[in-house]
Structures are given as structure tokens and as C-alpha cells.
PDB file of C-alpha atoms and ligand atoms in Angstrom:
ATOM      1  CA  MET A  25     111.218  50.149 100.299  1.00 91.00           C
ATOM      2  CA  SER A  26     114.341  48.608  98.745  1.00 95.00           C
ATOM      3  CA  ILE A  27     114.631  48.750  94.976  1.00 96.00           C
ATOM      4  CA  ASN A  28     114.187  44.981  94.795  1.00 96.00           C
ATOM      5  CA  ASP A  29     110.907  45.235  96.733  1.00 97.00           C
ATOM      6  CA  TYR A  30     109.873  48.171  94.558  1.00 97.00           C
ATOM      7  CA  ILE A  31     110.456  46.072  91.444  1.00 97.00           C
ATOM      8  CA  LYS A  32     108.601  43.079  92.895  1.00 97.00           C
ATOM      9  CA  THR A  33     105.630  45.210  93.982  1.00 98.00           C
ATOM     10  CA  TYR A  34     105.232  46.803  90.588  1.00 98.00           C
ATOM     11  CA  GLN A  35     105.880  43.583  88.691  1.00 98.00           C
ATOM     12  CA  LYS A  36     102.789  42.266  90.427  1.00 98.00           C
ATOM     13  CA  ARG A  37     100.734  45.366  89.621  1.00 98.00           C
ATOM     14  CA  VAL A  38     101.842  45.233  85.992  1.00 98.00           C
ATOM     15  CA  ASN A  39     100.961  41.541  85.801  1.00 97.00           C
ATOM     16  CA  ASP A  40      97.508  42.308  87.229  1.00 97.00           C
ATOM     17  CA  ALA A  41      97.058  45.149  84.718  1.00 97.00           C
ATOM     18  CA  LEU A  42      98.053  42.829  81.859  1.00 96.00           C
ATOM     19  CA  GLU A  43      95.581  40.191  83.036  1.00 93.00           C
ATOM     20  CA  GLU A  44      92.900  42.881  83.097  1.00 94.00           C
ATOM     21  CA  ALA A  45      93.881  43.979  79.606  1.00 95.00           C
ATOM     22  CA  ILE A  46      93.667  40.517  78.141  1.00 91.00           C
ATOM     23  CA  LYS A  47      90.415  39.559  79.867  1.00 88.00           C
ATOM     24  CA  PRO A  48      88.335  40.598  76.862  1.00 89.00           C
ATOM     25  CA  LEU A  49      90.448  38.154  74.821  1.00 84.00           C
ATOM     26  CA  ALA A  50      90.367  35.322  77.275  1.00 70.00           C
ATOM     27  CA  ALA A  51      87.837  33.163  75.395  1.00 74.00           C
ATOM     28  CA  SER A  52      90.281  30.420  74.692  1.00 79.00           C
ATOM     29  CA  ASN A  53      91.285  29.697  71.124  1.00 92.00           C
ATOM     30  CA  ARG A  54      94.620  28.877  69.553  1.00 95.00           C
ATOM     31  CA  LEU A  55      95.515  32.503  68.821  1.00 95.00           C
ATOM     32  CA  THR A  56      94.646  33.917  72.237  1.00 94.00           C
ATOM     33  CA  ASP A  57      96.265  30.935  73.996  1.00 94.00           C
ATOM     34  CA  SER A  58      99.445  31.664  72.103  1.00 96.00           C
ATOM     35  CA  MET A  59      99.327  35.397  72.948  1.00 96.00           C
ATOM     36  CA  LEU A  60      98.631  34.628  76.609  1.00 94.00           C
ATOM     37  CA  TYR A  61     101.398  32.027  76.747  1.00 96.00           C
ATOM     38  CA  SER A  62     104.067  34.620  75.994  1.00 97.00           C
ATOM     39  CA  LEU A  63     102.484  37.406  78.033  1.00 96.00           C
ATOM     40  CA  ARG A  64     102.446  35.121  81.067  1.00 95.00           C
ATOM     41  CA  ALA A  65     105.882  33.602  80.510  1.00 94.00           C
ATOM     42  CA  GLY A  66     107.517  35.619  83.284  1.00 86.00           C
ATOM     43  CA  GLY A  67     109.157  38.710  81.804  1.00 92.00           C
ATOM     44  CA  LYS A  68     110.907  41.133  84.129  1.00 95.00           C
ATOM     45  CA  ARG A  69     108.453  43.960  83.216  1.00 98.00           C
ATOM     46  CA  LEU A  70     111.384  46.372  83.172  1.00 97.00           C
ATOM     47  CA  ARG A  71     109.874  48.781  80.670  1.00 98.00           C
ATOM     48  CA  PRO A  72     106.557  49.171  82.542  1.00 98.00           C
ATOM     49  CA  ILE A  73     108.476  49.622  85.811  1.00 98.00           C
ATOM     50  CA  LEU A  74     110.644  52.320  84.237  1.00 98.00           C
ATOM     51  CA  MET A  75     107.472  54.009  83.015  1.00 98.00           C
ATOM     52  CA  ILE A  76     105.892  53.922  86.469  1.00 98.00           C
ATOM     53  CA  ALA A  77     109.062  55.278  88.098  1.00 98.00           C
ATOM     54  CA  SER A  78     109.210  58.047  85.525  1.00 98.00           C
ATOM     55  CA  TYR A  79     105.553  58.954  86.123  1.00 98.00           C
ATOM     56  CA  GLU A  80     106.036  58.837  89.896  1.00 97.00           C
ATOM     57  CA  SER A  81     108.874  61.330  89.639  1.00 98.00           C
ATOM     58  CA  PHE A  82     106.193  63.899  88.818  1.00 97.00           C
ATOM     59  CA  GLN A  83     102.924  62.635  90.232  1.00 96.00           C
ATOM     60  CA  LYS A  84     101.901  59.968  92.715  1.00 93.00           C
ATOM     61  CA  ASP A  85      98.530  58.444  91.699  1.00 93.00           C
ATOM     62  CA  ILE A  86      99.879  55.857  89.292  1.00 96.00           C
ATOM     63  CA  ASP A  87      96.560  54.385  88.039  1.00 97.00           C
ATOM     64  CA  LYS A  88      96.764  56.505  84.932  1.00 97.00           C
ATOM     65  CA  VAL A  89      99.880  54.828  83.643  1.00 98.00           C
ATOM     66  CA  PHE A  90      98.821  51.183  83.454  1.00 98.00           C
ATOM     67  CA  SER A  91      97.132  50.990  80.054  1.00 98.00           C
ATOM     68  CA  THR A  92     100.205  52.589  78.450  1.00 98.00           C
ATOM     69  CA  ALA A  93     102.520  50.313  80.427  1.00 98.00           C
ATOM     70  CA  SER A  94     100.487  47.267  79.368  1.00 98.00           C
ATOM     71  CA  ALA A  95     100.472  48.353  75.733  1.00 98.00           C
ATOM     72  CA  LEU A  96     104.248  48.715  75.847  1.00 98.00           C
ATOM     73  CA  GLU A  97     104.734  45.276  77.386  1.00 98.00           C
ATOM     74  CA  MET A  98     102.484  43.754  74.705  1.00 98.00           C
ATOM     75  CA  ILE A  99     104.668  45.273  72.003  1.00 98.00           C
ATOM     76  CA  HIS A 100     107.826  44.121  73.752  1.00 98.00           C
ATOM     77  CA  THR A 101     106.353  40.596  74.005  1.00 98.00           C
ATOM     78  CA  TYR A 102     105.421  40.573  70.312  1.00 98.00           C
ATOM     79  CA  SER A 103     108.973  41.601  69.418  1.00 98.00           C
ATOM     80  CA  LEU A 104     110.429  38.721  71.430  1.00 98.00           C
ATOM     81  CA  ILE A 105     108.050  36.166  69.853  1.00 98.00           C
ATOM     82  CA  HIS A 106     109.052  37.299  66.367  1.00 98.00           C
ATOM     83  CA  ASP A 107     112.737  37.604  67.293  1.00 97.00           C
ATOM     84  CA  ASP A 108     112.769  33.930  68.347  1.00 96.00           C
ATOM     85  CA  LEU A 109     111.270  32.675  65.068  1.00 97.00           C
ATOM     86  CA  PRO A 110     113.332  30.382  62.810  1.00 96.00           C
ATOM     87  CA  ALA A 111     113.551  33.159  60.194  1.00 96.00           C
ATOM     88  CA  MET A 112     115.170  35.444  62.776  1.00 94.00           C
ATOM     89  CA  ASP A 113     117.203  34.210  65.785  1.00 90.00           C
ATOM     90  CA  ASP A 114     115.743  30.696  65.779  1.00 92.00           C
ATOM     91  CA  ASP A 115     115.711  30.298  69.572  1.00 90.00           C
ATOM     92  CA  ASP A 116     114.031  27.432  71.418  1.00 92.00           C
ATOM     93  CA  LEU A 117     114.186  28.914  74.887  1.00 89.00           C
ATOM     94  CA  ARG A 118     113.098  32.261  76.294  1.00 89.00           C
ATOM     95  CA  ARG A 119     112.681  33.211  79.955  1.00 85.00           C
ATOM     96  CA  GLY A 120     113.476  29.597  80.835  1.00 87.00           C
ATOM     97  CA  LYS A 121     110.537  28.278  78.816  1.00 93.00           C
ATOM     98  CA  PRO A 122     110.112  26.920  75.286  1.00 96.00           C
ATOM     99  CA  THR A 123     109.561  29.738  72.804  1.00 97.00           C
ATOM    100  CA  ASN A 124     106.148  30.451  71.315  1.00 98.00           C
ATOM    101  CA  HIS A 125     106.696  28.730  67.962  1.00 98.00           C
ATOM    102  CA  ILE A 126     108.010  25.622  69.731  1.00 98.00           C
ATOM    103  CA  VAL A 127     104.892  25.318  71.900  1.00 98.00           C
ATOM    104  CA  PHE A 128     102.481  26.316  69.125  1.00 98.00           C
ATOM    105  CA  ASP A 129     103.845  26.548  65.588  1.00 98.00           C
ATOM    106  CA  GLU A 130     105.456  29.134  63.389  1.00 98.00           C
ATOM    107  CA  ALA A 131     102.299  30.503  61.795  1.00 98.00           C
ATOM    108  CA  THR A 132     100.552  30.815  65.155  1.00 98.00           C
ATOM    109  CA  ALA A 133     103.592  32.564  66.660  1.00 98.00           C
ATOM    110  CA  ILE A 134     103.610  35.095  63.814  1.00 98.00           C
ATOM    111  CA  LEU A 135      99.920  35.769  64.327  1.00 98.00           C
ATOM    112  CA  ALA A 136     100.280  35.983  68.120  1.00 98.00           C
ATOM    113  CA  GLY A 137     102.875  38.716  67.572  1.00 98.00           C
ATOM    114  CA  ASP A 138     100.618  40.514  65.096  1.00 98.00           C
ATOM    115  CA  GLY A 139      97.728  40.197  67.547  1.00 97.00           C
ATOM    116  CA  LEU A 140      99.715  41.650  70.456  1.00 98.00           C
ATOM    117  CA  LEU A 141     100.985  44.551  68.377  1.00 98.00           C
ATOM    118  CA  THR A 142      97.557  45.639  67.198  1.00 98.00           C
ATOM    119  CA  TYR A 143      95.783  44.886  70.452  1.00 98.00           C
ATOM    120  CA  SER A 144      98.206  47.146  72.326  1.00 98.00           C
ATOM    121  CA  PHE A 145      96.851  50.152  70.443  1.00 98.00           C
ATOM    122  CA  GLU A 146      93.250  48.991  70.869  1.00 98.00           C
ATOM    123  CA  TRP A 147      93.697  48.670  74.633  1.00 98.00           C
ATOM    124  CA  LEU A 148      95.278  52.103  74.909  1.00 98.00           C
ATOM    125  CA  ALA A 149      92.490  53.640  72.815  1.00 98.00           C
ATOM    126  CA  LYS A 150      89.862  52.308  75.232  1.00 97.00           C
ATOM    127  CA  ASP A 151      91.372  53.729  78.455  1.00 98.00           C
ATOM    128  CA  PRO A 152      88.833  56.074  80.085  1.00 98.00           C
ATOM    129  CA  LEU A 153      91.529  57.670  82.288  1.00 98.00           C
ATOM    130  CA  LEU A 154      93.373  59.245  79.358  1.00 98.00           C
ATOM    131  CA  SER A 155      92.301  62.312  77.392  1.00 98.00           C
ATOM    132  CA  ASP A 156      92.143  62.269  73.599  1.00 98.00           C
ATOM    133  CA  ARG A 157      95.109  64.663  73.534  1.00 98.00           C
ATOM    134  CA  GLU A 158      97.157  62.275  75.655  1.00 98.00           C
ATOM    135  CA  LYS A 159      96.145  59.279  73.539  1.00 98.00           C
ATOM    136  CA  THR A 160      97.112  60.988  70.282  1.00 98.00           C
ATOM    137  CA  LYS A 161     100.569  61.777  71.633  1.00 98.00           C
ATOM    138  CA  LEU A 162     101.027  58.256  73.018  1.00 98.00           C
ATOM    139  CA  PHE A 163      99.885  56.607  69.768  1.00 98.00           C
ATOM    140  CA  GLN A 164     102.387  58.675  67.837  1.00 98.00           C
ATOM    141  CA  TRP A 165     105.295  58.028  70.204  1.00 98.00           C
ATOM    142  CA  LEU A 166     104.531  54.324  70.543  1.00 98.00           C
ATOM    143  CA  ALA A 167     104.228  53.820  66.782  1.00 98.00           C
ATOM    144  CA  GLU A 168     107.442  55.763  66.175  1.00 98.00           C
ATOM    145  CA  ALA A 169     109.354  53.851  68.852  1.00 98.00           C
ATOM    146  CA  SER A 170     108.261  50.408  67.732  1.00 98.00           C
ATOM    147  CA  GLY A 171     107.909  50.954  63.992  1.00 98.00           C
ATOM    148  CA  PRO A 172     110.061  51.204  60.865  1.00 98.00           C
ATOM    149  CA  ALA A 173     112.120  54.144  62.168  1.00 98.00           C
ATOM    150  CA  GLY A 174     112.477  52.536  65.616  1.00 98.00           C
ATOM    151  CA  MET A 175     112.617  48.965  66.889  1.00 98.00           C
ATOM    152  CA  VAL A 176     111.752  47.295  63.569  1.00 98.00           C
ATOM    153  CA  ALA A 177     114.515  49.272  61.835  1.00 98.00           C
ATOM    154  CA  GLY A 178     116.928  48.176  64.562  1.00 98.00           C
ATOM    155  CA  GLN A 179     115.971  44.548  64.061  1.00 97.00           C
ATOM    156  CA  MET A 180     116.562  44.849  60.310  1.00 97.00           C
ATOM    157  CA  LEU A 181     119.990  46.424  60.829  1.00 96.00           C
ATOM    158  CA  ASP A 182     120.809  43.743  63.374  1.00 94.00           C
ATOM    159  CA  LEU A 183     119.979  40.971  60.905  1.00 93.00           C
ATOM    160  CA  GLN A 184     122.060  42.678  58.222  1.00 92.00           C
ATOM    161  CA  ALA A 185     125.015  42.917  60.601  1.00 91.00           C
ATOM    162  CA  GLU A 186     125.008  39.178  61.359  1.00 86.00           C
ATOM    163  CA  GLU A 187     128.189  37.161  61.014  1.00 80.00           C
ATOM    164  CA  GLN A 188     130.411  40.194  60.722  1.00 84.00           C
ATOM    165  CA  GLN A 189     132.203  42.418  63.195  1.00 84.00           C
ATOM    166  CA  VAL A 190     130.710  45.875  62.941  1.00 93.00           C
ATOM    167  CA  PRO A 191     132.323  49.043  64.317  1.00 94.00           C
ATOM    168  CA  ILE A 192     131.147  50.156  67.731  1.00 94.00           C
ATOM    169  CA  GLU A 193     129.280  53.207  66.362  1.00 95.00           C
ATOM    170  CA  GLN A 194     127.201  50.924  64.144  1.00 96.00           C
ATOM    171  CA  LEU A 195     126.555  48.525  67.005  1.00 95.00           C
ATOM    172  CA  GLU A 196     125.430  51.410  69.165  1.00 96.00           C
ATOM    173  CA  ASN A 197     123.081  52.686  66.471  1.00 97.00           C
ATOM    174  CA  ILE A 198     121.477  49.231  66.206  1.00 97.00           C
ATOM    175  CA  HIS A 199     120.921  49.078  69.958  1.00 96.00           C
ATOM    176  CA  LYS A 200     119.590  52.617  70.185  1.00 98.00           C
ATOM    177  CA  LEU A 201     116.897  51.519  67.752  1.00 98.00           C
ATOM    178  CA  LYS A 202     116.324  47.883  68.588  1.00 97.00           C
ATOM    179  CA  THR A 203     116.137  48.071  72.369  1.00 97.00           C
ATOM    180  CA  GLY A 204     116.629  51.763  73.101  1.00 98.00           C
ATOM    181  CA  GLN A 205     113.487  53.121  71.517  1.00 98.00           C
ATOM    182  CA  LEU A 206     111.033  51.157  73.675  1.00 98.00           C
ATOM    183  CA  ILE A 207     112.992  52.084  76.796  1.00 98.00           C
ATOM    184  CA  LYS A 208     112.872  55.707  75.710  1.00 98.00           C
ATOM    185  CA  PHE A 209     109.139  55.465  75.169  1.00 98.00           C
ATOM    186  CA  ALA A 210     108.748  54.054  78.690  1.00 98.00           C
ATOM    187  CA  ILE A 211     110.577  56.988  80.247  1.00 98.00           C
ATOM    188  CA  LYS A 212     109.027  59.726  78.130  1.00 98.00           C
ATOM    189  CA  ALA A 213     105.456  58.441  78.202  1.00 98.00           C
ATOM    190  CA  GLY A 214     105.587  58.089  81.984  1.00 98.00           C
ATOM    191  CA  ALA A 215     106.913  61.613  82.446  1.00 98.00           C
ATOM    192  CA  PHE A 216     104.486  63.062  79.890  1.00 98.00           C
ATOM    193  CA  LEU A 217     101.491  61.504  81.671  1.00 98.00           C
ATOM    194  CA  GLY A 218     102.879  62.755  84.973  1.00 98.00           C
ATOM    195  CA  GLY A 219     102.967  66.308  83.635  1.00 97.00           C
ATOM    196  CA  ALA A 220     106.679  66.844  82.930  1.00 98.00           C
ATOM    197  CA  LYS A 221     107.634  70.072  81.159  1.00 98.00           C
ATOM    198  CA  GLU A 222     109.102  70.128  77.632  1.00 98.00           C
ATOM    199  CA  ASN A 223     112.683  70.776  78.798  1.00 97.00           C
ATOM    200  CA  GLN A 224     112.405  67.997  81.380  1.00 98.00           C
ATOM    201  CA  LEU A 225     111.303  65.608  78.628  1.00 98.00           C
ATOM    202  CA  GLU A 226     114.398  66.567  76.656  1.00 98.00           C
ATOM    203  CA  TYR A 227     116.737  65.692  79.526  1.00 98.00           C
ATOM    204  CA  LEU A 228     114.804  62.484  80.126  1.00 98.00           C
ATOM    205  CA  ASP A 229     115.266  61.633  76.462  1.00 98.00           C
ATOM    206  CA  GLU A 230     119.010  61.916  77.039  1.00 98.00           C
ATOM    207  CA  PHE A 231     118.788  59.895  80.249  1.00 98.00           C
ATOM    208  CA  ALA A 232     116.834  57.172  78.452  1.00 98.00           C
ATOM    209  CA  THR A 233     119.454  56.893  75.712  1.00 98.00           C
ATOM    210  CA  TYR A 234     122.102  56.189  78.343  1.00 98.00           C
ATOM    211  CA  ILE A 235     120.117  53.643  80.360  1.00 98.00           C
ATOM    212  CA  GLY A 236     119.157  51.891  77.113  1.00 98.00           C
ATOM    213  CA  LEU A 237     122.842  51.444  76.358  1.00 98.00           C
ATOM    214  CA  VAL A 238     123.586  50.381  79.938  1.00 98.00           C
ATOM    215  CA  PHE A 239     120.825  47.775  79.611  1.00 97.00           C
ATOM    216  CA  GLN A 240     122.211  46.430  76.344  1.00 96.00           C
ATOM    217  CA  ILE A 241     125.856  46.339  77.428  1.00 97.00           C
ATOM    218  CA  GLN A 242     124.870  44.465  80.585  1.00 97.00           C
ATOM    219  CA  ASP A 243     122.851  42.081  78.406  1.00 95.00           C
ATOM    220  CA  ASP A 244     125.979  41.358  76.377  1.00 95.00           C
ATOM    221  CA  ILE A 245     128.097  40.994  79.515  1.00 97.00           C
ATOM    222  CA  LEU A 246     125.604  38.533  81.016  1.00 96.00           C
ATOM    223  CA  ASP A 247     125.858  36.427  77.878  1.00 93.00           C
ATOM    224  CA  VAL A 248     129.535  35.999  78.761  1.00 95.00           C
ATOM    225  CA  ILE A 249     129.558  35.751  82.563  1.00 93.00           C
ATOM    226  CA  GLY A 250     125.893  35.230  83.497  1.00 90.00           C
ATOM    227  CA  ASP A 251     124.375  32.237  85.219  1.00 86.00           C
ATOM    228  CA  GLU A 252     122.156  30.145  82.925  1.00 85.00           C
ATOM    229  CA  GLU A 253     119.640  29.286  85.608  1.00 82.00           C
ATOM    230  CA  THR A 254     119.239  32.884  86.803  1.00 83.00           C
ATOM    231  CA  LEU A 255     118.979  34.126  83.217  1.00 83.00           C
ATOM    232  CA  GLY A 256     116.618  31.407  82.045  1.00 76.00           C
ATOM    233  CA  LYS A 257     118.568  30.961  78.824  1.00 77.00           C
ATOM    234  CA  PRO A 258     121.864  29.486  77.695  1.00 76.00           C
ATOM    235  CA  VAL A 259     124.910  31.772  77.872  1.00 85.00           C
ATOM    236  CA  GLY A 260     127.699  32.018  75.313  1.00 83.00           C
ATOM    237  CA  SER A 261     125.327  32.134  72.343  1.00 80.00           C
ATOM    238  CA  ASP A 262     126.627  35.521  71.128  1.00 82.00           C
ATOM    239  CA  GLU A 263     130.165  34.187  70.803  1.00 82.00           C
ATOM    240  CA  GLU A 264     128.916  30.984  69.201  1.00 79.00           C
ATOM    241  CA  ASN A 265     126.932  32.992  66.632  1.00 76.00           C
ATOM    242  CA  GLU A 266     129.880  35.354  66.112  1.00 80.00           C
ATOM    243  CA  LYS A 267     127.690  38.322  67.011  1.00 83.00           C
ATOM    244  CA  SER A 268     129.115  41.789  67.399  1.00 87.00           C
ATOM    245  CA  THR A 269     128.788  42.577  71.075  1.00 92.00           C
ATOM    246  CA  TYR A 270     130.455  44.993  73.468  1.00 95.00           C
ATOM    247  CA  PRO A 271     132.648  42.280  75.063  1.00 96.00           C
ATOM    248  CA  ALA A 272     133.609  41.032  71.580  1.00 93.00           C
ATOM    249  CA  LEU A 273     134.623  44.522  70.469  1.00 94.00           C
ATOM    250  CA  LEU A 274     136.045  45.917  73.723  1.00 95.00           C
ATOM    251  CA  GLY A 275     136.874  42.870  75.846  1.00 95.00           C
ATOM    252  CA  LEU A 276     134.993  42.117  79.062  1.00 96.00           C
ATOM    253  CA  GLU A 277     136.706  44.795  81.146  1.00 97.00           C
ATOM    254  CA  GLY A 278     136.364  47.338  78.328  1.00 97.00           C
ATOM    255  CA  ALA A 279     132.652  46.590  78.097  1.00 97.00           C
ATOM    256  CA  LYS A 280     132.223  47.072  81.849  1.00 97.00           C
ATOM    257  CA  LYS A 281     134.025  50.428  81.684  1.00 98.00           C
ATOM    258  CA  HIS A 282     131.851  51.479  78.765  1.00 97.00           C
ATOM    259  CA  ARG A 283     128.731  50.522  80.730  1.00 98.00           C
ATOM    260  CA  ASP A 284     129.867  52.397  83.846  1.00 98.00           C
ATOM    261  CA  ASN A 285     130.614  55.479  81.774  1.00 98.00           C
ATOM    262  CA  TYR A 286     127.026  55.493  80.472  1.00 98.00           C
ATOM    263  CA  GLU A 287     125.736  54.921  84.003  1.00 98.00           C
ATOM    264  CA  THR A 288     127.489  58.126  85.097  1.00 98.00           C
ATOM    265  CA  LYS A 289     126.120  60.006  82.106  1.00 98.00           C
ATOM    266  CA  ALA A 290     122.627  58.747  82.943  1.00 98.00           C
ATOM    267  CA  TYR A 291     122.842  60.193  86.468  1.00 97.00           C
ATOM    268  CA  GLU A 292     124.130  63.490  85.073  1.00 97.00           C
ATOM    269  CA  ALA A 293     121.194  63.726  82.667  1.00 97.00           C
ATOM    270  CA  LEU A 294     118.766  62.875  85.463  1.00 97.00           C
ATOM    271  CA  GLU A 295     120.226  65.601  87.691  1.00 96.00           C
ATOM    272  CA  LYS A 296     119.464  68.099  84.918  1.00 97.00           C
ATOM    273  CA  VAL A 297     115.776  67.120  84.959  1.00 97.00           C
ATOM    274  CA  GLY A 298     115.620  68.619  88.433  1.00 95.00           C
ATOM    275  CA  ILE A 299     113.859  65.767  90.208  1.00 91.00           C
ATOM    276  CA  THR A 300     115.680  64.959  93.400  1.00 84.00           C
ATOM    277  CA  GLU A 301     113.571  62.082  94.622  1.00 88.00           C
ATOM    278  CA  SER A 302     113.116  59.525  91.912  1.00 96.00           C
ATOM    279  CA  ARG A 303     113.302  55.767  91.712  1.00 98.00           C
ATOM    280  CA  LEU A 304     114.953  56.277  88.332  1.00 98.00           C
ATOM    281  CA  PHE A 305     118.269  56.734  90.172  1.00 97.00           C
ATOM    282  CA  ASP A 306     117.955  53.325  91.869  1.00 97.00           C
ATOM    283  CA  LEU A 307     116.708  51.695  88.683  1.00 98.00           C
ATOM    284  CA  THR A 308     119.754  52.952  86.783  1.00 98.00           C
ATOM    285  CA  LYS A 309     121.957  51.290  89.384  1.00 97.00           C
ATOM    286  CA  PHE A 310     119.839  48.149  89.175  1.00 97.00           C
ATOM    287  CA  LEU A 311     120.177  48.005  85.373  1.00 97.00           C
ATOM    288  CA  THR A 312     123.943  48.386  85.650  1.00 97.00           C
ATOM    289  CA  GLU A 313     124.308  45.629  88.205  1.00 96.00           C
ATOM    290  CA  ARG A 314     121.512  43.264  87.218  1.00 92.00           C
ATOM    291  CA  LYS A 315     122.213  39.547  87.117  1.00 90.00           C
ATOM    292  CA  TYR A 316     119.140  38.557  85.089  1.00 86.00           C
TER     293      TYR A 316
HETATM  294  C1  GRG B  30     111.173  41.159  65.760  1.00 87.39           C
HETATM  295  C2  GRG B  30     110.416  43.486  65.165  1.00 87.39           C
HETATM  296  C3  GRG B  30     111.220  42.612  66.002  1.00 87.39           C
HETATM  297  C4  GRG B  30     111.992  43.167  66.946  1.00 87.39           C
HETATM  298  C5  GRG B  30     112.793  42.424  67.915  1.00 87.39           C
HETATM  299  C6  GRG B  30     114.078  43.787  71.067  1.00 87.39           C
HETATM  300  C7  GRG B  30     114.175  42.876  69.918  1.00 87.39           C
HETATM  301  C8  GRG B  30     113.670  43.385  68.630  1.00 87.39           C
HETATM  302  C9  GRG B  30     114.678  41.633  70.027  1.00 87.39           C
HETATM  303  C10 GRG B  30     115.226  41.081  71.280  1.00 87.39           C
HETATM  304  C11 GRG B  30     116.581  40.534  71.026  1.00 87.39           C
HETATM  305  C12 GRG B  30     117.366  40.573  72.252  1.00 87.39           C
HETATM  306  C13 GRG B  30     117.449  39.313  73.037  1.00 87.39           C
HETATM  307  C14 GRG B  30     117.955  41.703  72.619  1.00 87.39           C
HETATM  308  C15 GRG B  30     118.737  41.841  73.838  1.00 87.39           C
HETATM  309  C16 GRG B  30     118.132  42.762  74.819  1.00 87.39           C
HETATM  310  C17 GRG B  30     116.708  42.457  75.084  1.00 87.39           C
HETATM  311  C18 GRG B  30     115.687  43.296  74.432  1.00 87.39           C
HETATM  312  C19 GRG B  30     116.384  41.479  75.901  1.00 87.39           C
HETATM  313  C20 GRG B  30     114.980  41.124  76.229  1.00 87.39           C
HETATM  314  O1  GRG B  30     114.415  42.085  77.056  1.00 87.39           O
HETATM  315  P1  GRG B  30     114.190  41.805  78.594  1.00 87.39           P
HETATM  316  O2  GRG B  30     115.468  41.350  79.207  1.00 87.39           O
HETATM  317  O3  GRG B  30     113.198  40.574  78.502  1.00 87.39           O
HETATM  318  O4  GRG B  30     113.538  42.983  79.222  1.00 87.39           O
HETATM  319  P2  GRG B  30     112.095  40.028  79.502  1.00 87.39           P
HETATM  320  O5  GRG B  30     112.021  38.567  79.158  1.00 87.39           O
HETATM  321  O6  GRG B  30     112.516  40.259  80.921  1.00 87.39           O
HETATM  322  O7  GRG B  30     110.840  40.735  79.176  1.00 87.39           O
END
């Protein structure tokens, strides 16, 4: 199966798993409609797919991974809803569709984010396929990755760095927290559930740091040279908002070189894990070359 077919196949399975997860909430009211709106708005499901690929590098029966993958996607979705709010990035368009607070209203969008964040942990807690030991570890990792020493900290630093050019080390620290931590959770949780050994988790931690940076640099590059229709959002907004980005700091070619350097480092880290057959190799290439 080509990597594009692999992604499509698992996007569908992740979407089905998310529908299953939100079934208990499906009695329609303004809050659940708002949560469902963003969950169904057509995200790439990259983090769940990375988690599945990481799990599959160790074990094949992937059923066990879906509640964790769904919980992660709920948290990612909450972060995007809140990121788009007027008090943060104030964006009207996401994934080619009006943002949550535009369709509903600001208060509802805040609550939809709160609802998704808390429900993610509830859904994970109820999974009969996971042991209590596994759940405890996953709760801890997921809270750490998304919380005040992880993604939320990254968002705060990002807001504080607005309208100024920050040095590349600072930019990298923001990204490692803001987008990197959830990607790292995806990789580590998948491998942990698949039975990876402690030293393998350490190399995967390193691998995840590099692909997180690859993902972010490509995101910045696409904001310069991407196609609006393919991306589902306007390009050029980083420059307009005078944001510190890799192309702004290094130039477009410098940013590409920086990205390719991390791609190489990602493969090197993955080699050290000692898994020869893994979709994580193809996914690294996909993240480096992605157009959307
Ligand atoms: C509000 C607490 C809080 C956190 C927000 C991740 C984040 C933190 C904000 C997103 C800002 C942003 C656009 C970052 C660039 C990289 C990124 C995370 C893009 C969105 O992720 P994709 O491309 O989105 O995986 P889809 O729509 O495919 O799910």
C-alpha cells in the first residue's frame, strides 16, 4: 500500500473511531453541536496516524490504539478551536470552513474546547481494552503533553513572542512545546501500547522531536509557497502578522535546508530504535514533502 493509501485508510478508521467516541454525546444541543462541528471539519488526523504507525512498528492488532488516538485528536481539536478565538489568533477560517466561534459564538467555542479536553480523558478512562496500568501512564503523558508544561505553555510563549522577531532557539522552543508535545505523545503512546522497550521509547522520543520540527517548518514554508485551496486557508498570514517563522528568520531556502537536516536526523533516530519495517519512515518523508 502506498503511503497516501495508508493515510487515507487510517483517516477513515480514525474518523469512525471518533464517531463512535462521540456517540454518547450525540443528543443534539448547542454545546455538542459545536464540539461535533469541529471534530467533523476534516482534519488530516496526522497525530492519530502517527500513533497507529508507531504502534504497528511493534504489534499488528491495532484495535487497542483507537481510544488513545481519539482522545489525542479531541485535544488537538480543542486547541485549534481556542487558537482561532478573537483573544488568540482571531481566525475566521480553518480547514477551509468557518471557525467554531464564527459558526456558533465565542462563549460556545470556549465551552466546546473545554468539553473536548475533558471528554478526551473520560473516553480514554472507559476503554475496556486498556489495563489500569496503561491508562495511568497515558493519562500522565497526555496531561503533561497538553498541559501547562506542554502545549499550553507553548501557546503562552507564542502569544508573548508576537510582533517581534525572536531568535531561532526561542522559536524552536515554542514549537517543541506548542506542536511538538502532542506529536511526541502520539509516537510514544503508540509504541508504549505496542510494547516498546524503555530504550526504544527514548530513541522514539528523539525521533518525535525531529519530526515535530519538520512538521512545523513545513507548516511555515506552506504559509509562504502553499496553495490556498489545497491548504484550506489563506497563505501569507505569517508575514502579514509579522510572525517569527523559519522562512522569516532563515529565508525560504534556509528553512528548507533546516527542515531537510531534521528529516535526516529523524531517520537516524529511527534506525537506532531497531525497527526495520515501519511506516514511520514513509510518514517522515510525507511530513517533509506535504502540500497540505
Ligand atoms: C489554544 C491551548 C491552545 C493551544 C493551541 C497547536 C496550537 C496550540 C495552535 C495551532 C496553531 C497553528 C496553526 C500551528 C501550526 C501548526 C499546526 C498545529 C497546525 C494545525 O495542525 P494540523 O495541520 O491540523 O495537523 P488539521 O486541521 O489537519 O488537524
